[in-house]
mmCIF file of the C-alpha atoms, coordinates in Angstrom:
data_MODEL
# 
_entry.id   MODEL 
# 
loop_
_atom_site.group_PDB 
_atom_site.id 
_atom_site.type_symbol 
_atom_site.label_atom_id 
_atom_site.label_alt_id 
_atom_site.label_comp_id 
_atom_site.label_asym_id 
_atom_site.label_entity_id 
_atom_site.label_seq_id 
_atom_site.pdbx_PDB_ins_code 
_atom_site.Cartn_x 
_atom_site.Cartn_y 
_atom_site.Cartn_z 
_atom_site.occupancy 
_atom_site.B_iso_or_equiv 
_atom_site.pdbx_formal_charge 
_atom_site.auth_seq_id 
_atom_site.auth_comp_id 
_atom_site.auth_asym_id 
_atom_site.auth_atom_id 
_atom_site.pdbx_PDB_model_num 
ATOM 1  C CA . MET A 1 1  ? 4.597   -76.135 -96.361  1.00 0.00 ? 1  MET A CA 1 
ATOM 2  C CA . LYS A 1 2  ? 1.307   -74.426 -97.179  1.00 0.00 ? 2  LYS A CA 1 
ATOM 3  C CA . VAL A 1 3  ? -1.424  -74.391 -94.509  1.00 0.00 ? 3  VAL A CA 1 
ATOM 4  C CA . VAL A 1 4  ? -5.046  -74.385 -95.699  1.00 0.00 ? 4  VAL A CA 1 
ATOM 5  C CA . TRP A 1 5  ? -7.895  -73.600 -93.324  1.00 0.00 ? 5  TRP A CA 1 
ATOM 6  C CA . THR A 1 6  ? -10.922 -75.725 -94.215  1.00 0.00 ? 6  THR A CA 1 
ATOM 7  C CA . HIS A 1 7  ? -14.421 -74.302 -94.355  1.00 0.00 ? 7  HIS A CA 1 
ATOM 8  C CA . ALA A 1 8  ? -15.261 -76.103 -91.099  1.00 0.00 ? 8  ALA A CA 1 
ATOM 9  C CA . ALA A 1 9  ? -12.232 -74.634 -89.310  1.00 0.00 ? 9  ALA A CA 1 
ATOM 10 C CA . ILE A 1 10 ? -13.128 -71.127 -90.491  1.00 0.00 ? 10 ILE A CA 1 
ATOM 11 C CA . LYS A 1 11 ? -16.660 -71.634 -89.180  1.00 0.00 ? 11 LYS A CA 1 
ATOM 12 C CA . HIS A 1 12 ? -15.183 -72.673 -85.831  1.00 0.00 ? 12 HIS A CA 1 
ATOM 13 C CA . LEU A 1 13 ? -13.054 -69.504 -85.729  1.00 0.00 ? 13 LEU A CA 1 
ATOM 14 C CA . THR A 1 14 ? -16.110 -67.390 -86.525  1.00 0.00 ? 14 THR A CA 1 
ATOM 15 C CA . ALA A 1 15 ? -18.108 -69.061 -83.740  1.00 0.00 ? 15 ALA A CA 1 
ATOM 16 C CA . ILE A 1 16 ? -15.248 -68.536 -81.279  1.00 0.00 ? 16 ILE A CA 1 
ATOM 17 C CA . TYR A 1 17 ? -15.036 -64.870 -82.252  1.00 0.00 ? 17 TYR A CA 1 
ATOM 18 C CA . GLU A 1 18 ? -18.791 -64.332 -81.898  1.00 0.00 ? 18 GLU A CA 1 
ATOM 19 C CA . TYR A 1 19 ? -18.928 -66.053 -78.516  1.00 0.00 ? 19 TYR A CA 1 
ATOM 20 C CA . ILE A 1 20 ? -16.051 -64.052 -77.031  1.00 0.00 ? 20 ILE A CA 1 
ATOM 21 C CA . ALA A 1 21 ? -17.113 -60.810 -78.763  1.00 0.00 ? 21 ALA A CA 1 
ATOM 22 C CA . SER A 1 22 ? -20.399 -60.794 -76.874  1.00 0.00 ? 22 SER A CA 1 
ATOM 23 C CA . ASP A 1 23 ? -18.273 -59.727 -73.880  1.00 0.00 ? 23 ASP A CA 1 
ATOM 24 C CA . SER A 1 24 ? -15.222 -58.191 -75.557  1.00 0.00 ? 24 SER A CA 1 
ATOM 25 C CA . PRO A 1 25 ? -14.720 -57.701 -79.302  1.00 0.00 ? 25 PRO A CA 1 
ATOM 26 C CA . VAL A 1 26 ? -11.102 -56.695 -78.672  1.00 0.00 ? 26 VAL A CA 1 
ATOM 27 C CA . TYR A 1 27 ? -10.298 -59.894 -76.780  1.00 0.00 ? 27 TYR A CA 1 
ATOM 28 C CA . ALA A 1 28 ? -12.196 -61.931 -79.381  1.00 0.00 ? 28 ALA A CA 1 
ATOM 29 C CA . GLN A 1 29 ? -10.000 -60.549 -82.160  1.00 0.00 ? 29 GLN A CA 1 
ATOM 30 C CA . ARG A 1 30 ? -6.875  -61.191 -80.122  1.00 0.00 ? 30 ARG A CA 1 
ATOM 31 C CA . MET A 1 31 ? -7.877  -64.820 -79.581  1.00 0.00 ? 31 MET A CA 1 
ATOM 32 C CA . VAL A 1 32 ? -8.617  -65.401 -83.272  1.00 0.00 ? 32 VAL A CA 1 
ATOM 33 C CA . ASP A 1 33 ? -5.269  -63.801 -84.136  1.00 0.00 ? 33 ASP A CA 1 
ATOM 34 C CA . ARG A 1 34 ? -3.472  -66.099 -81.683  1.00 0.00 ? 34 ARG A CA 1 
ATOM 35 C CA . LEU A 1 35 ? -5.192  -69.144 -83.148  1.00 0.00 ? 35 LEU A CA 1 
ATOM 36 C CA . THR A 1 36 ? -4.477  -68.249 -86.761  1.00 0.00 ? 36 THR A CA 1 
ATOM 37 C CA . ARG A 1 37 ? -0.835  -67.345 -86.025  1.00 0.00 ? 37 ARG A CA 1 
ATOM 38 C CA . ARG A 1 38 ? -0.260  -70.940 -84.982  1.00 0.00 ? 38 ARG A CA 1 
ATOM 39 C CA . SER A 1 39 ? -0.423  -71.715 -88.730  1.00 0.00 ? 39 SER A CA 1 
ATOM 40 C CA . GLU A 1 40 ? 3.138   -70.430 -88.906  1.00 0.00 ? 40 GLU A CA 1 
ATOM 41 C CA . GLN A 1 41 ? 4.312   -73.072 -86.437  1.00 0.00 ? 41 GLN A CA 1 
ATOM 42 C CA . ILE A 1 42 ? 2.380   -75.792 -88.242  1.00 0.00 ? 42 ILE A CA 1 
ATOM 43 C CA . ALA A 1 43 ? 3.867   -74.733 -91.586  1.00 0.00 ? 43 ALA A CA 1 
ATOM 44 C CA . ALA A 1 44 ? 7.432   -74.656 -90.284  1.00 0.00 ? 44 ALA A CA 1 
ATOM 45 C CA . PHE A 1 45 ? 7.214   -77.724 -88.031  1.00 0.00 ? 45 PHE A CA 1 
ATOM 46 C CA . PRO A 1 46 ? 4.353   -79.968 -89.214  1.00 0.00 ? 46 PRO A CA 1 
ATOM 47 C CA . TYR A 1 47 ? 5.192   -82.759 -86.766  1.00 0.00 ? 47 TYR A CA 1 
ATOM 48 C CA . SER A 1 48 ? 5.396   -80.445 -83.748  1.00 0.00 ? 48 SER A CA 1 
ATOM 49 C CA . GLY A 1 49 ? 1.808   -81.248 -82.849  1.00 0.00 ? 49 GLY A CA 1 
ATOM 50 C CA . ARG A 1 50 ? 0.933   -84.473 -81.120  1.00 0.00 ? 50 ARG A CA 1 
ATOM 51 C CA . GLN A 1 51 ? -1.231  -87.179 -82.632  1.00 0.00 ? 51 GLN A CA 1 
ATOM 52 C CA . VAL A 1 52 ? -4.879  -86.700 -81.750  1.00 0.00 ? 52 VAL A CA 1 
ATOM 53 C CA . PRO A 1 53 ? -5.636  -89.486 -79.244  1.00 0.00 ? 53 PRO A CA 1 
ATOM 54 C CA . GLU A 1 54 ? -9.263  -89.825 -80.313  1.00 0.00 ? 54 GLU A CA 1 
ATOM 55 C CA . TYR A 1 55 ? -8.266  -90.702 -83.893  1.00 0.00 ? 55 TYR A CA 1 
ATOM 56 C CA . ALA A 1 56 ? -4.925  -92.513 -83.487  1.00 0.00 ? 56 ALA A CA 1 
ATOM 57 C CA . ALA A 1 57 ? -3.876  -91.601 -87.018  1.00 0.00 ? 57 ALA A CA 1 
ATOM 58 C CA . GLU A 1 58 ? -0.308  -90.541 -87.810  1.00 0.00 ? 58 GLU A CA 1 
ATOM 59 C CA . ASP A 1 59 ? -1.479  -87.801 -90.194  1.00 0.00 ? 59 ASP A CA 1 
ATOM 60 C CA . VAL A 1 60 ? -4.004  -86.157 -87.821  1.00 0.00 ? 60 VAL A CA 1 
ATOM 61 C CA . ARG A 1 61 ? -2.293  -83.929 -85.282  1.00 0.00 ? 61 ARG A CA 1 
ATOM 62 C CA . GLU A 1 62 ? -3.089  -81.084 -82.912  1.00 0.00 ? 62 GLU A CA 1 
ATOM 63 C CA . ILE A 1 63 ? -1.502  -78.137 -81.220  1.00 0.00 ? 63 ILE A CA 1 
ATOM 64 C CA . ILE A 1 64 ? -2.936  -76.313 -78.235  1.00 0.00 ? 64 ILE A CA 1 
ATOM 65 C CA . GLU A 1 65 ? -3.450  -72.565 -78.005  1.00 0.00 ? 65 GLU A CA 1 
ATOM 66 C CA . ALA A 1 66 ? -5.005  -71.306 -74.787  1.00 0.00 ? 66 ALA A CA 1 
ATOM 67 C CA . SER A 1 67 ? -8.069  -73.525 -74.238  1.00 0.00 ? 67 SER A CA 1 
ATOM 68 C CA . TYR A 1 68 ? -8.392  -74.544 -77.892  1.00 0.00 ? 68 TYR A CA 1 
ATOM 69 C CA . ARG A 1 69 ? -7.249  -77.570 -79.854  1.00 0.00 ? 69 ARG A CA 1 
ATOM 70 C CA . ILE A 1 70 ? -6.184  -76.810 -83.425  1.00 0.00 ? 70 ILE A CA 1 
ATOM 71 C CA . ILE A 1 71 ? -6.540  -80.082 -85.305  1.00 0.00 ? 71 ILE A CA 1 
ATOM 72 C CA . TYR A 1 72 ? -4.839  -80.551 -88.640  1.00 0.00 ? 72 TYR A CA 1 
ATOM 73 C CA . ARG A 1 73 ? -4.108  -83.240 -91.217  1.00 0.00 ? 73 ARG A CA 1 
ATOM 74 C CA . LEU A 1 74 ? -0.776  -83.648 -92.948  1.00 0.00 ? 74 LEU A CA 1 
ATOM 75 C CA . GLN A 1 75 ? -1.080  -84.062 -96.707  1.00 0.00 ? 75 GLN A CA 1 
ATOM 76 C CA . ALA A 1 76 ? 1.707   -84.660 -99.228  1.00 0.00 ? 76 ALA A CA 1 
ATOM 77 C CA . GLU A 1 77 ? 1.953   -81.013 -100.329 1.00 0.00 ? 77 GLU A CA 1 
ATOM 78 C CA . ARG A 1 78 ? -0.094  -79.084 -97.772  1.00 0.00 ? 78 ARG A CA 1 
ATOM 79 C CA . ILE A 1 79 ? -1.540  -79.093 -94.283  1.00 0.00 ? 79 ILE A CA 1 
ATOM 80 C CA . ASP A 1 80 ? -5.301  -78.838 -93.776  1.00 0.00 ? 80 ASP A CA 1 
ATOM 81 C CA . VAL A 1 81 ? -6.562  -77.281 -90.553  1.00 0.00 ? 81 VAL A CA 1 
ATOM 82 C CA . LEU A 1 82 ? -9.660  -79.359 -89.882  1.00 0.00 ? 82 LEU A CA 1 
ATOM 83 C CA . ALA A 1 83 ? -11.062 -77.889 -86.691  1.00 0.00 ? 83 ALA A CA 1 
ATOM 84 C CA . VAL A 1 84 ? -10.553 -75.466 -83.814  1.00 0.00 ? 84 VAL A CA 1 
ATOM 85 C CA . ILE A 1 85 ? -12.370 -76.850 -80.808  1.00 0.00 ? 85 ILE A CA 1 
ATOM 86 C CA . HIS A 1 86 ? -12.460 -75.860 -77.156  1.00 0.00 ? 86 HIS A CA 1 
ATOM 87 C CA . GLY A 1 87 ? -10.614 -78.421 -75.074  1.00 0.00 ? 87 GLY A CA 1 
ATOM 88 C CA . THR A 1 88 ? -13.701 -79.324 -73.040  1.00 0.00 ? 88 THR A CA 1 
ATOM 89 C CA . ARG A 1 89 ? -15.740 -80.320 -76.094  1.00 0.00 ? 89 ARG A CA 1 
ATOM 90 C CA . ASN A 1 90 ? -15.879 -83.751 -77.664  1.00 0.00 ? 90 ASN A CA 1 
ATOM 91 C CA . LEU A 1 91 ? -14.450 -84.165 -81.124  1.00 0.00 ? 91 LEU A CA 1 
ATOM 92 C CA . PRO A 1 92 ? -16.739 -85.190 -83.968  1.00 0.00 ? 92 PRO A CA 1 
ATOM 93 C CA . ALA A 1 93 ? -16.271 -88.762 -85.163  1.00 0.00 ? 93 ALA A CA 1 
ATOM 94 C CA . ASP A 1 94 ? -15.844 -87.722 -88.796  1.00 0.00 ? 94 ASP A CA 1 
ATOM 95 C CA . LEU A 1 95 ? -13.073 -85.148 -88.964  1.00 0.00 ? 95 LEU A CA 1 
# 
């Protein structure tokens, strides 16, 4: 199944990179690579992520990579990555 990163999720990745890069650009790139590689797992096993407790919707799921939650929505013909959020942050009400 095709995985599409939404504009919001790409902005989250950029913010993560910039935050980590202030200390280590190399580590920042590694983290972004780790996060984006999880798309392969989502594409191959869409239901491998758990339901997001804050939303309680069957089609909104998440997988964890390091300290980050990768939140995605299952669609009929694709998967949309909605957000990449640090685990200590609150989720927006309107994903």
